[in-house]
mmCIF file of C-alpha atoms and ligand atoms in Angstrom:
data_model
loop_
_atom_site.group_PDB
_atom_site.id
_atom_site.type_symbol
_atom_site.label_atom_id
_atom_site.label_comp_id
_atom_site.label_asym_id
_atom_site.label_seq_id
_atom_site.Cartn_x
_atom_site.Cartn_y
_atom_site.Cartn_z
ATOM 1 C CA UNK A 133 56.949 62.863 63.026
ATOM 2 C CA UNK A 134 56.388 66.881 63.987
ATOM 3 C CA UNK A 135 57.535 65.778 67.185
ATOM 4 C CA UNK A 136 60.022 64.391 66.307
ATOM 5 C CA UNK A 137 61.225 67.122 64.010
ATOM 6 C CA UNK A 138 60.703 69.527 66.474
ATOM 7 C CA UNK A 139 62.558 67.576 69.065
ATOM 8 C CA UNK A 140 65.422 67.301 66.340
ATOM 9 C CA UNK A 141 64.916 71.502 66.213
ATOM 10 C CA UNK A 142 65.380 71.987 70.073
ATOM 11 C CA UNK A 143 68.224 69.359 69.986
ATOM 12 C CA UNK A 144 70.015 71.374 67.105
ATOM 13 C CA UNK A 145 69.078 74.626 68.998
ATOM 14 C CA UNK A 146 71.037 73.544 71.847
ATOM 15 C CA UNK A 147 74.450 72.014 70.325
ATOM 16 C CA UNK A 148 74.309 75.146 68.256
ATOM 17 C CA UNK A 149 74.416 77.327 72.080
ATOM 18 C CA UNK A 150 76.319 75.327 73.342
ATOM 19 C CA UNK A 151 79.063 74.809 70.714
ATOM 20 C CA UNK A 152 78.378 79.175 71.493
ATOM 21 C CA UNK A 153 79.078 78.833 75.177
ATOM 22 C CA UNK A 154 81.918 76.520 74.429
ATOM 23 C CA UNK A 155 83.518 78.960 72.034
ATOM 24 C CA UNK A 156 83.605 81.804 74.366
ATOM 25 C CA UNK A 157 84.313 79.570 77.332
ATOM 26 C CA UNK A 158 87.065 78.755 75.293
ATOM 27 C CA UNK A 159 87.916 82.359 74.329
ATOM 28 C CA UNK A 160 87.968 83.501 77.945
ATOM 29 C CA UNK A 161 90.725 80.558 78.834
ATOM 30 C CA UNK A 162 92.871 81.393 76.032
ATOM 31 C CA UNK A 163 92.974 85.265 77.437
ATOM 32 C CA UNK A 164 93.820 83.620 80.851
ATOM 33 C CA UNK A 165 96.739 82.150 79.593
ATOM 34 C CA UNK A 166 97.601 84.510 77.690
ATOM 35 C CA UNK A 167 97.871 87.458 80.101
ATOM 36 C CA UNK A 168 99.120 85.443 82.656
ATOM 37 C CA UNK A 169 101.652 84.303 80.553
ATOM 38 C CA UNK A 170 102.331 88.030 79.639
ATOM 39 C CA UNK A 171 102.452 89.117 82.910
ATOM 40 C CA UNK A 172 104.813 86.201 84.193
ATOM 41 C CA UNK A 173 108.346 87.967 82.678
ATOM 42 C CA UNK A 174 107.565 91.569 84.370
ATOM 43 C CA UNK A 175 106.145 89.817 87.480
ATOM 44 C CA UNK A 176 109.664 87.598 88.113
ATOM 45 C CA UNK A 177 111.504 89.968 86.910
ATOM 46 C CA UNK A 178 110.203 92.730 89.668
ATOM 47 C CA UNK A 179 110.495 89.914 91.970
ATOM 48 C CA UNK A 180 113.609 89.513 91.621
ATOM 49 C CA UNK A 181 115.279 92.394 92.135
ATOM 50 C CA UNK A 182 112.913 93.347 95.212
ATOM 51 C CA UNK A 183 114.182 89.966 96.744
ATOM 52 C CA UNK A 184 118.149 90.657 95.819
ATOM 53 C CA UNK A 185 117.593 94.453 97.263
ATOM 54 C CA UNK A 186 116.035 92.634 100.342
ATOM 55 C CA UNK A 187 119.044 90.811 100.680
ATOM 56 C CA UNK A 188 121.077 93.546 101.287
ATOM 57 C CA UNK A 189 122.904 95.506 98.641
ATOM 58 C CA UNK A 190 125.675 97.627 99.586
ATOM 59 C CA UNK A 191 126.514 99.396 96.414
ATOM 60 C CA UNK A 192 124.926 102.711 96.271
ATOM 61 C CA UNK A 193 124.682 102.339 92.601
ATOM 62 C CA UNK A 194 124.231 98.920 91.772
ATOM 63 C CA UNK A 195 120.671 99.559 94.428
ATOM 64 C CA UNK A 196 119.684 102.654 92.266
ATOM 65 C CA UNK A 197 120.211 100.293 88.491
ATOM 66 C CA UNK A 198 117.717 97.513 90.248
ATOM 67 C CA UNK A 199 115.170 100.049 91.382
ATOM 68 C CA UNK A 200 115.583 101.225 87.785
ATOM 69 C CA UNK A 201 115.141 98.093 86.260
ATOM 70 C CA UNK A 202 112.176 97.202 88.650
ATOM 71 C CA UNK A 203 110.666 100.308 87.827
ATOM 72 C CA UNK A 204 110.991 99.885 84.344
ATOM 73 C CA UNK A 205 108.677 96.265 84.646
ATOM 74 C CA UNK A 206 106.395 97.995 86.868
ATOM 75 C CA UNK A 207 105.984 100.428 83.320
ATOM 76 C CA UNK A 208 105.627 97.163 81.041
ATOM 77 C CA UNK A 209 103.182 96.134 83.311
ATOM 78 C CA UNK A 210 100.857 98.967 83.460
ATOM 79 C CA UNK A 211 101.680 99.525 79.651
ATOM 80 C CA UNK A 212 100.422 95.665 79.101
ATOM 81 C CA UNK A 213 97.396 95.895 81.514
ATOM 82 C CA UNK A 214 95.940 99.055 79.896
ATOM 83 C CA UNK A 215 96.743 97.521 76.275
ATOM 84 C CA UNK A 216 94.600 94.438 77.234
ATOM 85 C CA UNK A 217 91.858 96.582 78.671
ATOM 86 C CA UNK A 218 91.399 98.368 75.665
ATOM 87 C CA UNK A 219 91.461 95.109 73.327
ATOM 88 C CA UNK A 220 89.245 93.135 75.902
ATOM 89 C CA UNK A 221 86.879 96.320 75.677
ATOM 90 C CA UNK A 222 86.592 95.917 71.943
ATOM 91 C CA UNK A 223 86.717 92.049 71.821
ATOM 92 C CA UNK A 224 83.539 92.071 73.786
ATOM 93 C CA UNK A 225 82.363 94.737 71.560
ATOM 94 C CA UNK A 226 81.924 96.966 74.948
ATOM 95 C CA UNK A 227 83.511 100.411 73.459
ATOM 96 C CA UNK A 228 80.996 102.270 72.248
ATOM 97 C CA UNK A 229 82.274 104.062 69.067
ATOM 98 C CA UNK A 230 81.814 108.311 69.285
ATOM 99 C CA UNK A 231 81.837 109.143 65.764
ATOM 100 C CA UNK A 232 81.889 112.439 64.088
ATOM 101 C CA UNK A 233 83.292 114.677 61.657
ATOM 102 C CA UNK A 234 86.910 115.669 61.692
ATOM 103 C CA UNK A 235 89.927 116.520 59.785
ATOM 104 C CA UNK A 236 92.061 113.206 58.773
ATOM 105 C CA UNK A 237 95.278 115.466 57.698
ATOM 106 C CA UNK A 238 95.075 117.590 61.164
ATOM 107 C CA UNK A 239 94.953 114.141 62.914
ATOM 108 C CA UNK A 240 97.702 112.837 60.775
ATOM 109 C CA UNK A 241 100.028 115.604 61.703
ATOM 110 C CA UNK A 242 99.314 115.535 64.972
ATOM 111 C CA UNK A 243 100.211 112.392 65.182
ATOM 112 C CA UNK A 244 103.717 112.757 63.715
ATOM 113 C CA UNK A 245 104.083 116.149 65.766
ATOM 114 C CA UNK A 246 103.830 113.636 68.510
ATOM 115 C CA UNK A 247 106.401 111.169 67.307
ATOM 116 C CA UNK A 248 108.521 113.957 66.352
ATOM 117 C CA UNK A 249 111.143 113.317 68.434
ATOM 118 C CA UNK A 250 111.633 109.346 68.000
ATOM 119 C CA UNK A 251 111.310 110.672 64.097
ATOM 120 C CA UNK A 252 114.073 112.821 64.778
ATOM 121 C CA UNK A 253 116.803 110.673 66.997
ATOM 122 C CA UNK A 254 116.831 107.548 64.395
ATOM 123 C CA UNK A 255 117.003 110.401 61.709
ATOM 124 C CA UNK A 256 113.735 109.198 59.295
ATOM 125 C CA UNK A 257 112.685 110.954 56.791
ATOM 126 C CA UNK A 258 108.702 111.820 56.735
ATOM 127 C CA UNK A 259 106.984 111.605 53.375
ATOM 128 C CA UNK A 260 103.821 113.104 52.965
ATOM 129 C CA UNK A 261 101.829 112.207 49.869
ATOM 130 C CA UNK A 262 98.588 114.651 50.844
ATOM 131 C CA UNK A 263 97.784 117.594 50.334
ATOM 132 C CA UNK A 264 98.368 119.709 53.226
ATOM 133 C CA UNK A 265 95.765 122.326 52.483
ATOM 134 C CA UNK A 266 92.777 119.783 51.687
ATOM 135 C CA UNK A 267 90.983 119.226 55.608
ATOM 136 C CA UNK A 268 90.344 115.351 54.017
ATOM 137 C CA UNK A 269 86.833 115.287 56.155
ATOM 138 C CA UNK A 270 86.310 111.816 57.706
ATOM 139 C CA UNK A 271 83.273 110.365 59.799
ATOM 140 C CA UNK A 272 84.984 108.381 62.573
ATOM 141 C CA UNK A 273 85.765 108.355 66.557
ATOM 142 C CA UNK A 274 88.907 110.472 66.429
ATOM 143 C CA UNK A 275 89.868 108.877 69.636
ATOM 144 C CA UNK A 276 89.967 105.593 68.712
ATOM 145 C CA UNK A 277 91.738 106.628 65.499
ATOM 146 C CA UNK A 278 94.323 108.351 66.602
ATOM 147 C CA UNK A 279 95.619 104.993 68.488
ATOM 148 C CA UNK A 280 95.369 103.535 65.182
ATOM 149 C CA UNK A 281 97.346 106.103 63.327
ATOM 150 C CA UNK A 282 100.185 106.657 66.197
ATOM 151 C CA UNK A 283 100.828 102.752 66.122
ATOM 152 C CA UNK A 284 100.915 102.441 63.132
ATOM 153 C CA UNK A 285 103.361 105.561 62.304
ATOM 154 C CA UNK A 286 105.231 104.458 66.148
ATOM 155 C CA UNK A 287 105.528 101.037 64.407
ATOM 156 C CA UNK A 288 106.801 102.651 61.409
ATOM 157 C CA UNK A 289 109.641 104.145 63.509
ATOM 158 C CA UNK A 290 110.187 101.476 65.951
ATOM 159 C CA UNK A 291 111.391 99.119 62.787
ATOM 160 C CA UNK A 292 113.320 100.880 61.069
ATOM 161 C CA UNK A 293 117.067 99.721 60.109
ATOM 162 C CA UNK A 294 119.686 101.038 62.244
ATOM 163 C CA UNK A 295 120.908 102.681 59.441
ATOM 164 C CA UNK A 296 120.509 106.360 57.611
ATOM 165 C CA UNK A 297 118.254 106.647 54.441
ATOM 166 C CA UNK A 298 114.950 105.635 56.840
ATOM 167 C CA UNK A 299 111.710 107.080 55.886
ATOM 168 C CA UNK A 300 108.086 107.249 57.140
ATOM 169 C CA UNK A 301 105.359 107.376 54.214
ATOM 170 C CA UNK A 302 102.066 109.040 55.034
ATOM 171 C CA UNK A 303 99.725 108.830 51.942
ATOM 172 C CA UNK A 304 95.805 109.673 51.789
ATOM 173 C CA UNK A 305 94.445 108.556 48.598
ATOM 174 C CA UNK A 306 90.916 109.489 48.052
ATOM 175 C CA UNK A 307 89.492 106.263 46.527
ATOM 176 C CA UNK A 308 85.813 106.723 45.348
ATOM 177 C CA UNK A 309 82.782 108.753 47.045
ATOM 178 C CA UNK A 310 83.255 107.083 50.816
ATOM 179 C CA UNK A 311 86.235 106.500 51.305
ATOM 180 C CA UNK A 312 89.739 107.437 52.486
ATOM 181 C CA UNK A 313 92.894 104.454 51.888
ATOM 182 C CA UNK A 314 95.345 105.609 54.405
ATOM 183 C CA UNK A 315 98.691 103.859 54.008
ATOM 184 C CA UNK A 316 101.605 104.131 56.455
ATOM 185 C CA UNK A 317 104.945 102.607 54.774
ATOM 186 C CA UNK A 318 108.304 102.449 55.773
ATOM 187 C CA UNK A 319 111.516 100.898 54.509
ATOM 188 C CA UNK A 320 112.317 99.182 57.581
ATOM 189 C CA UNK A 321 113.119 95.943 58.878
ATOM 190 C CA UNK A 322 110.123 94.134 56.808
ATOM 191 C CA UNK A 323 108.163 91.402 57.984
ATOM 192 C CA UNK A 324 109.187 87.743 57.073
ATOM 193 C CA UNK A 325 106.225 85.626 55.101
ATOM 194 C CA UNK A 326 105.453 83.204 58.009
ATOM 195 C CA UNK A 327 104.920 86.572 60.189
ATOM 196 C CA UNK A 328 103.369 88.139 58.133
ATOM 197 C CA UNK A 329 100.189 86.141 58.426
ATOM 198 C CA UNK A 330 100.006 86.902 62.556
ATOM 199 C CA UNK A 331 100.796 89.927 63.002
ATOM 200 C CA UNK A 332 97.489 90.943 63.708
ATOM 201 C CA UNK A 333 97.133 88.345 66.940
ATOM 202 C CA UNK A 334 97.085 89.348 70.079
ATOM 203 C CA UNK A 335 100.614 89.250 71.764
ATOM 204 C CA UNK A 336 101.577 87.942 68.303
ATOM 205 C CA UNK A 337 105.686 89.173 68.325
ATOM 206 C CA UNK A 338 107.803 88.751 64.995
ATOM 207 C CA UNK A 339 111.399 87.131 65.947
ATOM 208 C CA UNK A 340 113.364 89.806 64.359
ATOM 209 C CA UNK A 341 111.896 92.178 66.873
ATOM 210 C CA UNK A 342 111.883 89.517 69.974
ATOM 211 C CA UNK A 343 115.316 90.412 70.034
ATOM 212 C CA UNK A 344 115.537 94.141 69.701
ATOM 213 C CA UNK A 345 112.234 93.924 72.487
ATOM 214 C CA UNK A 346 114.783 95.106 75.158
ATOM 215 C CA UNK A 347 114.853 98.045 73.416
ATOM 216 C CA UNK A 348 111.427 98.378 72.284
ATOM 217 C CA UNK A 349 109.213 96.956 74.713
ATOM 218 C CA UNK A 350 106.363 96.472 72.941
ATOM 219 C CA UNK A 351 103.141 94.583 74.130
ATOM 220 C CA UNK A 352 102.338 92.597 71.140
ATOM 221 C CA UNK A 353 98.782 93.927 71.433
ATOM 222 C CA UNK A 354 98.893 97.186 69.302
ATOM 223 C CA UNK A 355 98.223 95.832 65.567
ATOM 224 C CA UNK A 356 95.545 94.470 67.220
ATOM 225 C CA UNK A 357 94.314 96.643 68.668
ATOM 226 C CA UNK A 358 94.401 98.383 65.573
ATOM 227 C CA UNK A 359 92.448 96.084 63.569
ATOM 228 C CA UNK A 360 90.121 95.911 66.063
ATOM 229 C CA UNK A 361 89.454 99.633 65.660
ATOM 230 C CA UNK A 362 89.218 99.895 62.039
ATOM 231 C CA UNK A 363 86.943 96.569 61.557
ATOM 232 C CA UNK A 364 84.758 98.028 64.701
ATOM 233 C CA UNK A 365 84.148 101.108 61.991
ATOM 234 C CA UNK A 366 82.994 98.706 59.462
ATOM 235 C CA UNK A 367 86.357 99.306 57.453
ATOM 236 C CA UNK A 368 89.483 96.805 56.546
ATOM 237 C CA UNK A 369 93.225 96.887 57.129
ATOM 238 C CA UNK A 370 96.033 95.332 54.912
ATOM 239 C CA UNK A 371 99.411 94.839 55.246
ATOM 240 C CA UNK A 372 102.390 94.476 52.709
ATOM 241 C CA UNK A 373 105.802 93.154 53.063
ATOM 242 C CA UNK A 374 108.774 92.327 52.085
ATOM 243 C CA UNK A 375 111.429 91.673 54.377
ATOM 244 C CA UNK A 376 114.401 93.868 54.746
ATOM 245 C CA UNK A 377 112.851 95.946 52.221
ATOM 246 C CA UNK A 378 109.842 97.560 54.154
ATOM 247 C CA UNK A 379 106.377 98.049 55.530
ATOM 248 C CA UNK A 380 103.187 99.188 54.517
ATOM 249 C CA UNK A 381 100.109 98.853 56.118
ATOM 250 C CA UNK A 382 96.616 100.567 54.362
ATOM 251 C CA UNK A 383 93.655 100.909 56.046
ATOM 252 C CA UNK A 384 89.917 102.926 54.555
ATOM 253 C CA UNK A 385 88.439 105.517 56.589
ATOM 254 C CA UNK A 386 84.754 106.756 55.646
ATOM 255 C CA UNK A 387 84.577 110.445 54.552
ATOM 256 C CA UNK A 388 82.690 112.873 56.126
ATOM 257 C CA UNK A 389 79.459 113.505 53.939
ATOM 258 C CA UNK A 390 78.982 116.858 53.133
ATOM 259 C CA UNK A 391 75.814 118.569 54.268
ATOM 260 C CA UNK A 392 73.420 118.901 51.315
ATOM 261 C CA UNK A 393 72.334 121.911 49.849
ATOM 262 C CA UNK A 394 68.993 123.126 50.279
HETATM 263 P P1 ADP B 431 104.666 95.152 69.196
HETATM 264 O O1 ADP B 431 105.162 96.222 68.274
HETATM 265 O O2 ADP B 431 104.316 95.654 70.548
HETATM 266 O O3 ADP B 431 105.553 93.934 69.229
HETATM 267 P P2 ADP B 431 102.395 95.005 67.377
HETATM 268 O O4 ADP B 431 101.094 94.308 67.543
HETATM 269 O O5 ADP B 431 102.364 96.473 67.181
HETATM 270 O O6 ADP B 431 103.269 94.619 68.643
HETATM 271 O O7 ADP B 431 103.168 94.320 66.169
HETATM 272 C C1 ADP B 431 103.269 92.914 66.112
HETATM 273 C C2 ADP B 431 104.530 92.504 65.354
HETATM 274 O O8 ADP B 431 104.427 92.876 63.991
HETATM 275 C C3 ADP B 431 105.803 93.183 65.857
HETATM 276 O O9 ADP B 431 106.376 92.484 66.921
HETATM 277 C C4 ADP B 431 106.678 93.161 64.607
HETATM 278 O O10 ADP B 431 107.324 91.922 64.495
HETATM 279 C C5 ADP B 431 105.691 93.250 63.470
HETATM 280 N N1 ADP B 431 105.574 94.634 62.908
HETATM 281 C C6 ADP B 431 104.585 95.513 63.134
HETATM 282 N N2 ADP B 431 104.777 96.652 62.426
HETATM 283 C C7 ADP B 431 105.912 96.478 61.722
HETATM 284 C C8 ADP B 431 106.646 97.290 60.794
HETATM 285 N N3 ADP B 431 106.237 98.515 60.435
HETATM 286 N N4 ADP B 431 107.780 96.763 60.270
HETATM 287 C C9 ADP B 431 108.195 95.525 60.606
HETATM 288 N N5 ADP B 431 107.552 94.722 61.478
HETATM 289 C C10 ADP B 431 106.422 95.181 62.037
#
């Protein structure tokens, strides 16, 4: 019967690996198809317009807009690549977080010093509900973090209504001993309830914005990214929405513990 029992272990042992090896086999097809099927549009698309510039195009100008628009894939491209190397990095936990102490508000306004300009041309508002003065110590990889906070706040800006009144809310709300709850709202677009649920896929696109893509050519990858990032540091991210109403995501940050006194 021990035999037995242990035979019944070993067999258990196995399904349970290989159900494992299964899962990641699986895993590894899905980003197969995935980023092939990512890289597909850009791919053609270059294609194209190599082969109708092969052809022969007289036009001057009508040469230099194809070159444009071929160069302009070749961007997507690279942009897409580097996205998935990143999330690959962290799905296979390979990134090694660097943590240490920094200043959250310097990294927050650096990050909309950065934006600035996209702030600026669709005319946004910033609110800022910290307080500039406080440092707001946090124990993180500042790296990593700053791709959280810039796509998050480049989100912020990238779905906003086309019309004036737009703002971008920045809070910091110290909530308890460890913790930081950063939220980044805006009163954008909004996310419809059956999105809402996905946005945090990979290559996961909400309709509204499959159609303004042209103009935002975004890889689908950067919430994820994000959540990646904060979940790597042992910490959660939410989001809220309501659609055509706005945007907020929230995400907790560890502080910085102070050194004790001796
Ligand atoms: P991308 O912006 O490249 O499409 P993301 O992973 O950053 O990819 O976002 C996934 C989707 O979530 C977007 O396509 C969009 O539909 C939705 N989304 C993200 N942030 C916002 C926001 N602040 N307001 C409205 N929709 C958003």
């Amino acid at each position: 019967a021990q035999r037995a029992d242990e035979l019944g272990q070993l067999a258990e042992a196995f399904n349970h690996l290989a159900a494992q090896l299964g899962a990641a086999e699986e895993a590894r097809a899905q980003w197969v198809a995935d980023t092939s099927h990512e890289l597909r549009t850009p791919i053609f698309n270059i294609q194209g317009y190599v082969l109708t510039l092969l052809d022969g195009v007289k036009d001057q100008k009508v040469r230099k807009d194809y070159l444009k628009k071929a160069s302009r894939n070749v961007e997507r491209m690279i942009r897409l690549v580097q996205d998935m190397d990143v999330l690959a990095r962290l799905e296979s936990n390979q990134l090694v977080l660097q943590k240490e102490a920094y200043s959250l508000t310097e990294q927050i306004e650096d990050a909309l010093e950065q934006m600035s300009d996209r702030i600026a041309q669709q005319e946004l508002t910033v609110v800022r509900d910290f307080d500039p003065e406080s440092d707001c110590a946090v124990y993180a990889d500042p790296e990593r973090m700053d791709q959280v906070v810039l796509n998050l706040i480049s989100n912020a800006i990238k779905y906003s209504r086309d019309e004036s009144g737009g703002f971008v809310r920045v809070a910091i709300e110290d909530s308890g001993d460890k913790t930081y709850n950063v939220i980044i709202e805006d009163n954008g677009l909004g996310i419809s309830k059956e999105d809402l649920g996905r946005v945090f896929e990979r290559f996961y696109r909400g309709d509204r914005s499959r159609t303004r893509t042209k103009k935002i050519g975004g890889t689908g990858l950067g919430l994820a990214i994000v959540k990646h990032i904060v979940e790597a540091h042992g910490h959660a991210i939410k989001v809220t929405s309501t659609q055509g109403v706005g945007t907020a995501f929230s995400f907790t940050i560890s502080k910085a513990q102070p050194l004790a006194v001796s």
